[in-house]
Amino acid sequence: MGIHLIKMPDIGEGIAEVELVAWHVQPGDTVAEDQVLADVMTDKATVEIPSPVKGKVIALGGKVGDVMAVGTELIRLDVEGEGNVAAGAPTVTARAAPAPAPAAAATKPVATPAPPPPAPKAPPEPAPAPTAVAPRAPGEKPIASPAVRRRARELGIELQFVPGSGTAGRVMHEDLDAYVARRGAAAPAGSRYVERHDEEPVQVIGLRRKIAQKMQEAKRRIPHFTYVEEIDVTELEALRAQLNERHGEKRGRLTLLPLLARAIVQALRGFPQINARFDDDAGVVTRYGAVHLGIATQTDGGLMVPVLRHAEARDPWSIAGEILRLAEAARSGKATRDELVGSTITITSLGPLGGIVTTPVINYPEVAIVGVGRIVERPVIRDGRIVARKLMNLSSSFDHRVVDGADGAHFVQAVRSLLESPALLFVE
């Protein structure tokens, strides 16, 4: 038998360290060749680390949440044969025992008499059990003075559950004091106002840690400014309904998002400084001809941004199909690293959740993000008449170092013109 040491592999693309997000084995487990040992995260992609050999787990090289450098010890296995580690090498869990203090040569130990055993203490008297509080009969109102009622409201106490010690069951101030003292030990059944003292520490690891780091970096580096505009999407929604009725079965049904994506692609032709990435360390803004749209997607693990590549070369149905595929890959955890990096501008949508205005955070190192609000039907004055129109807000944020306020506003107005005259989306 021998020991086989598995190190954190080089995953490529210049990655120097990864975060350990899950162990699939524990010490004492027997693993087969190619069995997954652990999951690690690089940027936003989760990578499985398989075992190159079969054996028995001796020790793990880290705990979930640790950031580990490539080449450091990941796991040790007990294997048949010689293994790849000397038999006497310490395991990762081994710790050097502290050396005993040297005894003085000329000093003999002196016996110290043991102290007498402490006298047995009398057992504490049991605390009286809290008195059960039975609610009053339905419809029976508690009797209390206005001062007692006001104090009960301030304390968040329902008088229905407070037994009264005064005449005819009147609730007194002393009864409120007794109830407050008792409430921490045993809350009355049915009470809406129960103090809670539980705490739950949640370690920030994996995707949630990456999101936190990304958001902090974006807000630290980028001076945001947000521009909000109201869009009349009545005609756009009517066109979308017609397209779905005519082509929905064969080409797929369209939502608002692919039409908005198409409008952004067309508007960006006049604003190349917005379809860009800013390397502020090098002081270089790179403008892109290709539009790689980041689609902010909520998953069980947190927010991910899969990338719809070359949106400029796709029609709305192709965009819709690719958005659906990317969203499913992100939510199932099957999105590849290449599908999660390289966006040049991002769309985020909180429309289904409501809200009026958002201040979206730019997906660094991009310089712009477009936030989509919900569609609401409201009365609007048109040609002197009050008519019902479908309205939606766009809340767009820009990097003020790269995009001037006027340019950001003109870009949003260009998107607005296309959405309010949707036939232009299909005209080159």
Short mmCIF file of C-alpha atoms in Angstrom, two decimals:
data_model
loop_
_atom_site.label_atom_id
_atom_site.label_comp_id
_atom_site.label_asym_id
_atom_site.label_seq_id
_atom_site.Cartn_x
_atom_site.Cartn_y
_atom_site.Cartn_z
CA MET A 1 0.00 0.00 0.00
CA GLY A 2 1.12 3.57 -0.68
CA ILE A 3 -0.03 7.19 -0.54
CA HIS A 4 -1.12 9.08 -3.63
CA LEU A 5 -1.14 12.86 -3.41
CA ILE A 6 -3.49 14.76 -5.74
CA LYS A 7 -2.69 18.44 -6.23
CA MET A 8 -4.98 21.20 -7.40
CA PRO A 9 -4.71 20.88 -11.19
CA ASP A 10 -3.96 23.68 -13.62
CA ILE A 11 -7.37 24.43 -15.15
CA GLY A 12 -5.85 26.67 -17.80
CA GLU A 13 -6.45 30.21 -19.06
CA GLY A 14 -3.83 31.60 -16.67
CA ILE A 15 -5.87 30.78 -13.55
CA ALA A 16 -3.60 30.82 -10.49
CA GLU A 17 -6.12 30.02 -7.75
CA VAL A 18 -9.61 28.62 -7.34
CA GLU A 19 -12.21 28.47 -4.60
CA LEU A 20 -13.18 25.11 -3.12
CA VAL A 21 -16.99 25.07 -3.16
CA ALA A 22 -17.91 21.43 -2.47
CA TRP A 23 -16.43 18.10 -1.36
CA HIS A 24 -17.98 14.91 -2.76
CA VAL A 25 -15.89 12.60 -0.57
CA GLN A 26 -14.81 12.47 3.07
CA PRO A 27 -11.93 10.75 4.91
CA GLY A 28 -12.54 7.00 4.97
CA ASP A 29 -14.48 6.94 1.67
CA THR A 30 -13.36 4.64 -1.13
CA VAL A 31 -13.17 6.37 -4.50
CA ALA A 32 -13.00 4.94 -8.00
CA GLU A 33 -10.91 6.20 -10.88
CA ASP A 34 -12.54 9.25 -12.54
CA GLN A 35 -14.92 9.71 -9.60
CA VAL A 36 -15.54 13.40 -8.83
CA LEU A 37 -13.71 14.43 -5.67
CA ALA A 38 -14.55 18.13 -5.38
CA ASP A 39 -16.03 21.16 -7.13
CA VAL A 40 -13.97 24.31 -7.51
CA MET A 41 -14.94 27.70 -8.90
CA THR A 42 -12.95 29.85 -11.29
CA ASP A 43 -14.46 33.25 -11.98
CA LYS A 44 -18.09 32.12 -12.41
CA ALA A 45 -17.61 28.63 -13.80
CA THR A 46 -17.73 25.56 -11.55
CA VAL A 47 -15.25 22.81 -12.45
CA GLU A 48 -15.32 19.19 -11.23
CA ILE A 49 -12.02 17.63 -10.10
CA PRO A 50 -11.93 13.86 -10.77
CA SER A 51 -9.64 11.29 -9.19
CA PRO A 52 -6.96 9.89 -11.50
CA VAL A 53 -6.65 6.73 -9.37
CA LYS A 54 -8.76 4.56 -7.11
CA GLY A 55 -8.11 4.38 -3.40
CA LYS A 56 -9.27 5.34 0.07
CA VAL A 57 -9.41 8.95 1.26
CA ILE A 58 -6.87 9.69 4.00
CA ALA A 59 -7.09 13.48 4.30
CA LEU A 60 -8.59 16.52 2.62
CA GLY A 61 -6.43 19.50 1.74
CA GLY A 62 -8.90 22.24 2.60
CA LYS A 63 -12.41 23.12 3.64
CA VAL A 64 -15.30 24.52 1.64
CA GLY A 65 -14.75 28.23 1.06
CA ASP A 66 -10.95 28.04 1.00
CA VAL A 67 -9.14 29.73 -1.89
CA MET A 68 -6.44 27.31 -3.07
CA ALA A 69 -3.51 27.96 -5.38
CA VAL A 70 -2.88 25.70 -8.34
CA GLY A 71 -0.40 23.02 -7.32
CA THR A 72 -1.30 22.93 -3.64
CA GLU A 73 -2.37 19.69 -1.99
CA LEU A 74 -6.02 18.84 -2.65
CA ILE A 75 -6.41 15.31 -1.24
CA ARG A 76 -4.47 12.20 -0.19
CA LEU A 77 -5.49 8.65 -1.01
CA ASP A 78 -4.35 5.30 0.29
CA VAL A 79 -3.73 3.25 -2.87
CA GLU A 80 -2.40 -0.12 -3.87
CA GLY A 81 1.24 -0.03 -4.89
CA GLU A 82 3.86 2.54 -4.01
CA GLY A 83 1.84 5.68 -4.64
CA ASN A 84 3.60 8.96 -5.35
CA VAL A 85 4.46 10.11 -1.80
CA ALA A 86 7.00 8.74 0.65
CA ALA A 87 5.37 6.62 3.34
CA GLY A 88 6.69 8.80 6.17
CA ALA A 89 5.46 12.12 4.73
CA PRO A 90 2.95 13.85 7.02
CA THR A 91 -0.64 14.20 5.89
CA VAL A 92 -2.22 17.61 5.46
CA THR A 93 -4.07 17.24 8.71
CA ALA A 94 -0.94 16.40 10.70
CA ARG A 95 0.25 19.07 13.11
CA ALA A 96 3.60 19.11 14.93
CA ALA A 97 3.09 18.39 18.61
CA PRO A 98 4.60 21.01 20.92
CA ALA A 99 7.92 19.88 22.43
CA PRO A 100 7.78 19.25 26.19
CA ALA A 101 9.53 21.83 28.35
CA PRO A 102 12.93 20.50 29.54
CA ALA A 103 12.96 19.53 33.21
CA ALA A 104 15.58 21.08 35.51
CA ALA A 105 18.23 18.45 36.22
CA ALA A 106 18.88 19.37 39.86
CA THR A 107 15.26 19.72 40.87
CA LYS A 108 13.26 16.80 42.18
CA PRO A 109 9.53 16.78 41.86
CA VAL A 110 7.73 17.64 45.07
CA ALA A 111 4.52 15.83 45.81
CA THR A 112 1.64 18.21 46.30
CA PRO A 113 -1.22 16.95 48.40
CA ALA A 114 -4.46 16.76 46.50
CA PRO A 115 -7.03 19.30 47.61
CA PRO A 116 -9.98 17.88 49.51
CA PRO A 117 -13.04 17.21 47.39
CA PRO A 118 -15.52 20.07 47.44
CA ALA A 119 -18.52 19.66 49.64
CA PRO A 120 -21.56 18.57 47.68
CA LYS A 121 -23.87 21.42 46.86
CA ALA A 122 -27.53 21.21 47.47
CA PRO A 123 -29.36 20.77 44.18
CA PRO A 124 -30.97 24.01 43.02
CA GLU A 125 -34.65 24.23 43.46
CA PRO A 126 -36.49 23.81 40.19
CA ALA A 127 -37.82 27.01 38.72
CA PRO A 128 -41.56 27.20 38.71
CA ALA A 129 -43.07 26.25 35.40
CA PRO A 130 -44.57 29.19 33.56
CA THR A 131 -48.26 29.46 33.96
CA ALA A 132 -50.12 28.54 30.83
CA VAL A 133 -52.08 31.45 29.48
CA ALA A 134 -55.41 30.55 28.01
CA PRO A 135 -56.87 33.07 25.58
CA ARG A 136 -60.17 34.62 26.43
CA ALA A 137 -63.29 33.30 24.84
CA PRO A 138 -63.95 34.55 21.31
CA GLY A 139 -65.60 37.95 21.44
CA GLU A 140 -64.67 38.54 25.08
CA LYS A 141 -62.87 41.86 25.37
CA PRO A 142 -60.17 42.31 28.00
CA ILE A 143 -60.83 44.98 30.61
CA ALA A 144 -58.03 47.54 30.97
CA SER A 145 -57.53 51.25 31.48
CA PRO A 146 -56.47 53.46 28.55
CA ALA A 147 -52.98 53.77 30.06
CA VAL A 148 -52.60 49.98 30.22
CA ARG A 149 -53.89 49.61 26.65
CA ARG A 150 -51.43 52.24 25.38
CA ARG A 151 -48.53 50.57 27.15
CA ALA A 152 -49.56 47.18 25.76
CA ARG A 153 -49.49 48.62 22.22
CA GLU A 154 -46.02 50.06 22.83
CA LEU A 155 -44.82 46.64 24.04
CA GLY A 156 -46.44 44.80 21.13
CA ILE A 157 -48.71 42.79 23.46
CA GLU A 158 -52.20 41.59 22.68
CA LEU A 159 -54.30 42.05 25.81
CA GLN A 160 -56.40 39.06 24.74
CA PHE A 161 -53.61 36.82 26.06
CA VAL A 162 -52.80 38.68 29.31
CA PRO A 163 -54.58 37.36 32.45
CA GLY A 164 -55.91 40.14 34.64
CA SER A 165 -55.48 40.23 38.40
CA GLY A 166 -57.71 43.23 39.04
CA THR A 167 -61.40 43.38 39.84
CA ALA A 168 -63.50 41.43 37.30
CA GLY A 169 -60.31 40.32 35.54
CA ARG A 170 -59.07 43.84 34.81
CA VAL A 171 -55.55 43.87 33.34
CA MET A 172 -53.17 45.92 35.48
CA HIS A 173 -49.67 47.25 34.83
CA GLU A 174 -48.33 44.48 37.07
CA ASP A 175 -50.00 41.93 34.78
CA LEU A 176 -48.18 43.40 31.78
CA ASP A 177 -44.86 43.17 33.65
CA ALA A 178 -45.52 39.54 34.56
CA TYR A 179 -46.52 38.74 30.98
CA VAL A 180 -43.36 40.32 29.55
CA ALA A 181 -41.20 38.36 31.99
CA ARG A 182 -43.01 35.13 31.17
CA ARG A 183 -43.19 35.61 27.41
CA GLY A 184 -39.50 34.85 26.88
CA ALA A 185 -39.94 31.43 28.53
CA ALA A 186 -43.20 30.30 27.02
CA ALA A 187 -45.11 32.25 24.41
CA PRO A 188 -48.87 31.81 24.60
CA ALA A 189 -50.42 29.68 21.93
CA GLY A 190 -51.78 31.74 19.08
CA SER A 191 -49.90 34.95 19.89
CA ARG A 192 -48.74 36.97 16.89
CA TYR A 193 -46.08 38.79 18.87
CA VAL A 194 -43.37 36.30 19.81
CA GLU A 195 -39.80 37.39 20.38
CA ARG A 196 -37.20 35.53 18.33
CA HIS A 197 -33.56 35.26 19.29
CA ASP A 198 -32.31 32.73 16.73
CA GLU A 199 -29.32 33.56 14.53
CA GLU A 200 -28.03 31.80 11.44
CA PRO A 201 -24.49 32.51 10.23
CA VAL A 202 -24.22 31.87 6.48
CA GLN A 203 -20.76 31.57 4.99
CA VAL A 204 -20.33 33.59 1.80
CA ILE A 205 -18.72 31.11 -0.59
CA GLY A 206 -18.89 29.97 -4.17
CA LEU A 207 -21.02 31.95 -6.58
CA ARG A 208 -22.32 34.26 -3.84
CA ARG A 209 -18.72 35.25 -2.99
CA LYS A 210 -17.94 35.87 -6.67
CA ILE A 211 -21.03 38.05 -7.02
CA ALA A 212 -20.07 40.05 -3.94
CA GLN A 213 -16.53 40.58 -5.21
CA LYS A 214 -17.77 41.55 -8.68
CA MET A 215 -20.30 44.05 -7.36
CA GLN A 216 -17.79 45.57 -4.95
CA GLU A 217 -15.22 45.91 -7.72
CA ALA A 218 -17.76 47.51 -10.06
CA LYS A 219 -18.92 50.09 -7.51
CA ARG A 220 -15.38 50.81 -6.35
CA ARG A 221 -14.00 51.40 -9.83
CA ILE A 222 -16.90 52.80 -11.84
CA PRO A 223 -18.56 56.19 -11.32
CA HIS A 224 -22.12 55.23 -12.29
CA PHE A 225 -24.81 57.50 -13.61
CA THR A 226 -28.32 56.21 -14.27
CA TYR A 227 -30.76 57.53 -16.85
CA VAL A 228 -34.43 56.49 -16.74
CA GLU A 229 -36.88 56.88 -19.60
CA GLU A 230 -40.51 55.86 -20.06
CA ILE A 231 -41.24 53.89 -23.22
CA ASP A 232 -44.66 53.48 -24.85
CA VAL A 233 -44.68 49.83 -25.92
CA THR A 234 -48.31 49.65 -27.00
CA GLU A 235 -47.42 49.18 -30.68
CA LEU A 236 -44.55 46.85 -29.84
CA GLU A 237 -46.84 44.57 -27.83
CA ALA A 238 -49.42 44.56 -30.63
CA LEU A 239 -46.73 43.61 -33.17
CA ARG A 240 -45.39 40.92 -30.85
CA ALA A 241 -48.87 39.39 -30.52
CA GLN A 242 -49.26 39.34 -34.31
CA LEU A 243 -45.85 37.73 -34.82
CA ASN A 244 -46.59 35.06 -32.23
CA GLU A 245 -49.95 34.32 -33.79
CA ARG A 246 -48.47 34.01 -37.27
CA HIS A 247 -45.08 32.42 -36.55
CA GLY A 248 -45.26 31.15 -32.97
CA GLU A 249 -45.77 27.47 -33.75
CA LYS A 250 -42.96 27.20 -36.29
CA ARG A 251 -40.40 29.76 -35.13
CA GLY A 252 -41.13 30.01 -31.42
CA ARG A 253 -42.92 32.64 -29.39
CA LEU A 254 -41.32 36.02 -28.79
CA THR A 255 -41.13 37.80 -25.45
CA LEU A 256 -40.21 41.45 -25.05
CA LEU A 257 -36.54 40.66 -24.38
CA PRO A 258 -35.43 39.61 -27.90
CA LEU A 259 -37.12 42.67 -29.40
CA LEU A 260 -35.35 44.91 -26.89
CA ALA A 261 -32.07 43.16 -27.68
CA ARG A 262 -32.60 43.88 -31.36
CA ALA A 263 -33.30 47.53 -30.61
CA ILE A 264 -30.10 47.79 -28.54
CA VAL A 265 -28.06 46.24 -31.36
CA GLN A 266 -29.37 48.75 -33.88
CA ALA A 267 -28.99 51.74 -31.53
CA LEU A 268 -25.37 50.83 -30.72
CA ARG A 269 -24.37 51.43 -34.34
CA GLY A 270 -24.48 55.14 -33.61
CA PHE A 271 -22.80 54.88 -30.18
CA PRO A 272 -19.71 52.64 -30.45
CA GLN A 273 -18.32 54.05 -27.19
CA ILE A 274 -21.17 52.31 -25.31
CA ASN A 275 -20.51 48.82 -26.73
CA ALA A 276 -17.11 48.74 -25.07
CA ARG A 277 -14.94 47.50 -22.21
CA PHE A 278 -12.66 49.75 -20.16
CA ASP A 279 -9.33 48.45 -18.88
CA ASP A 280 -8.74 51.24 -16.38
CA ASP A 281 -5.44 49.75 -15.23
CA ALA A 282 -4.02 50.10 -18.74
CA GLY A 283 -6.08 53.20 -19.55
CA VAL A 284 -7.54 51.61 -22.70
CA VAL A 285 -11.16 51.57 -23.91
CA THR A 286 -11.79 48.79 -26.43
CA ARG A 287 -14.77 49.35 -28.72
CA TYR A 288 -16.34 46.27 -30.29
CA GLY A 289 -18.09 45.80 -33.59
CA ALA A 290 -19.61 42.56 -32.34
CA VAL A 291 -22.41 42.89 -29.77
CA HIS A 292 -22.00 40.19 -27.13
CA LEU A 293 -25.06 40.70 -24.94
CA GLY A 294 -24.84 39.71 -21.29
CA ILE A 295 -28.22 38.43 -20.10
CA ALA A 296 -28.47 38.78 -16.31
CA THR A 297 -30.10 35.57 -15.09
CA GLN A 298 -31.27 34.73 -11.59
CA THR A 299 -30.38 31.20 -10.46
CA ASP A 300 -30.75 29.29 -7.20
CA GLY A 301 -27.10 30.06 -6.45
CA GLY A 302 -27.28 33.75 -7.33
CA LEU A 303 -27.04 36.11 -10.28
CA MET A 304 -25.18 34.87 -13.36
CA VAL A 305 -24.60 36.63 -16.69
CA PRO A 306 -24.45 34.19 -19.62
CA VAL A 307 -23.39 35.80 -22.89
CA LEU A 308 -25.40 35.86 -26.13
CA ARG A 309 -22.65 36.14 -28.69
CA HIS A 310 -22.95 38.09 -31.94
CA ALA A 311 -26.42 39.43 -31.29
CA GLU A 312 -25.85 41.74 -34.26
CA ALA A 313 -26.05 38.70 -36.59
CA ARG A 314 -29.29 37.27 -35.17
CA ASP A 315 -32.96 37.94 -35.85
CA PRO A 316 -35.41 38.16 -32.90
CA TRP A 317 -36.30 34.45 -33.07
CA SER A 318 -32.66 33.39 -33.03
CA ILE A 319 -32.06 35.74 -30.10
CA ALA A 320 -35.08 34.31 -28.24
CA GLY A 321 -33.90 30.71 -28.70
CA GLU A 322 -30.36 31.48 -27.57
CA ILE A 323 -31.54 33.41 -24.51
CA LEU A 324 -33.70 30.44 -23.50
CA ARG A 325 -30.81 27.99 -23.97
CA LEU A 326 -28.36 30.12 -22.01
CA ALA A 327 -30.80 30.71 -19.16
CA GLU A 328 -31.46 26.97 -18.81
CA ALA A 329 -27.72 26.23 -18.85
CA ALA A 330 -27.06 28.84 -16.17
CA ARG A 331 -29.89 27.67 -13.89
CA SER A 332 -28.90 24.01 -14.21
CA GLY A 333 -25.24 24.78 -13.52
CA LYS A 334 -24.16 23.52 -16.96
CA ALA A 335 -23.04 26.83 -18.44
CA THR A 336 -19.42 26.68 -19.57
CA ARG A 337 -16.82 29.31 -18.76
CA ASP A 338 -16.88 30.54 -22.37
CA GLU A 339 -20.63 31.13 -22.03
CA LEU A 340 -20.13 33.30 -18.95
CA VAL A 341 -17.39 35.71 -20.04
CA GLY A 342 -16.78 38.26 -22.76
CA SER A 343 -19.96 40.34 -22.80
CA THR A 344 -19.75 43.90 -24.16
CA ILE A 345 -23.06 45.25 -22.77
CA THR A 346 -25.63 43.69 -20.43
CA ILE A 347 -29.42 43.58 -20.15
CA THR A 348 -31.04 43.01 -16.74
CA SER A 349 -34.77 42.58 -16.26
CA LEU A 350 -36.72 42.94 -13.04
CA GLY A 351 -39.98 43.56 -14.88
CA PRO A 352 -41.83 40.46 -13.62
CA LEU A 353 -41.10 41.54 -10.03
CA GLY A 354 -42.57 45.01 -10.43
CA GLY A 355 -40.91 48.22 -9.35
CA ILE A 356 -40.74 51.62 -11.01
CA VAL A 357 -37.04 52.47 -11.25
CA THR A 358 -33.82 50.53 -10.70
CA THR A 359 -30.19 51.64 -10.55
CA PRO A 360 -28.46 48.62 -12.14
CA VAL A 361 -24.78 48.00 -11.40
CA ILE A 362 -22.55 47.85 -14.47
CA ASN A 363 -21.06 44.45 -15.26
CA TYR A 364 -17.37 45.44 -14.96
CA PRO A 365 -15.39 45.99 -17.20
CA GLU A 366 -18.30 46.93 -19.47
CA VAL A 367 -19.40 50.55 -19.54
CA ALA A 368 -23.20 50.25 -19.79
CA ILE A 369 -26.15 48.15 -18.62
CA VAL A 370 -29.83 48.41 -19.61
CA GLY A 371 -32.48 47.58 -16.98
CA VAL A 372 -35.99 46.63 -18.07
CA GLY A 373 -39.02 47.46 -15.94
CA ARG A 374 -42.51 46.01 -15.97
CA ILE A 375 -45.18 46.92 -18.49
CA VAL A 376 -48.20 48.71 -17.00
CA GLU A 377 -51.31 50.09 -18.65
CA ARG A 378 -51.97 53.71 -17.70
CA PRO A 379 -54.04 56.64 -18.99
CA VAL A 380 -52.11 58.94 -21.32
CA ILE A 381 -53.14 62.17 -23.05
CA ARG A 382 -52.72 61.82 -26.83
CA ASP A 383 -54.04 64.44 -29.25
CA GLY A 384 -56.07 65.99 -26.44
CA ARG A 385 -57.77 62.70 -25.49
CA ILE A 386 -57.20 60.34 -22.57
CA VAL A 387 -56.32 56.89 -23.89
CA ALA A 388 -54.97 53.69 -22.32
CA ARG A 389 -51.37 52.92 -23.28
CA LYS A 390 -48.86 50.26 -22.27
CA LEU A 391 -45.81 51.89 -20.70
CA MET A 392 -42.45 50.57 -19.51
CA ASN A 393 -39.40 52.17 -17.92
CA LEU A 394 -35.81 51.60 -19.03
CA SER A 395 -33.28 52.27 -16.26
CA SER A 396 -29.82 52.36 -17.82
CA SER A 397 -26.49 52.91 -16.05
CA PHE A 398 -23.28 54.14 -17.70
CA ASP A 399 -19.62 54.51 -16.78
CA HIS A 400 -19.22 58.29 -16.59
CA ARG A 401 -15.49 58.04 -17.30
CA VAL A 402 -16.25 56.73 -20.80
CA VAL A 403 -19.83 57.76 -21.56
CA ASP A 404 -20.92 61.37 -21.28
CA GLY A 405 -24.38 62.07 -19.90
CA ALA A 406 -25.64 63.40 -23.24
CA ASP A 407 -24.38 60.30 -25.08
CA GLY A 408 -26.10 57.99 -22.61
CA ALA A 409 -29.36 59.93 -22.95
CA HIS A 410 -29.17 59.98 -26.78
CA PHE A 411 -28.53 56.23 -26.81
CA VAL A 412 -31.60 55.52 -24.68
CA GLN A 413 -33.68 57.84 -26.88
CA ALA A 414 -32.53 55.88 -29.93
CA VAL A 415 -33.66 52.65 -28.28
CA ARG A 416 -36.95 54.33 -27.39
CA SER A 417 -37.57 55.41 -31.00
CA LEU A 418 -37.07 51.87 -32.25
CA LEU A 419 -39.36 50.32 -29.63
CA GLU A 420 -42.11 52.88 -30.16
CA SER A 421 -41.93 52.36 -33.96
CA PRO A 422 -41.27 48.61 -33.93
CA ALA A 423 -41.45 48.14 -37.68
CA LEU A 424 -38.02 49.78 -37.79
CA LEU A 425 -36.60 46.73 -35.99
CA PHE A 426 -37.03 44.79 -39.22
CA VAL A 427 -35.70 47.49 -41.53
CA GLU A 428 -32.00 47.77 -42.33
#
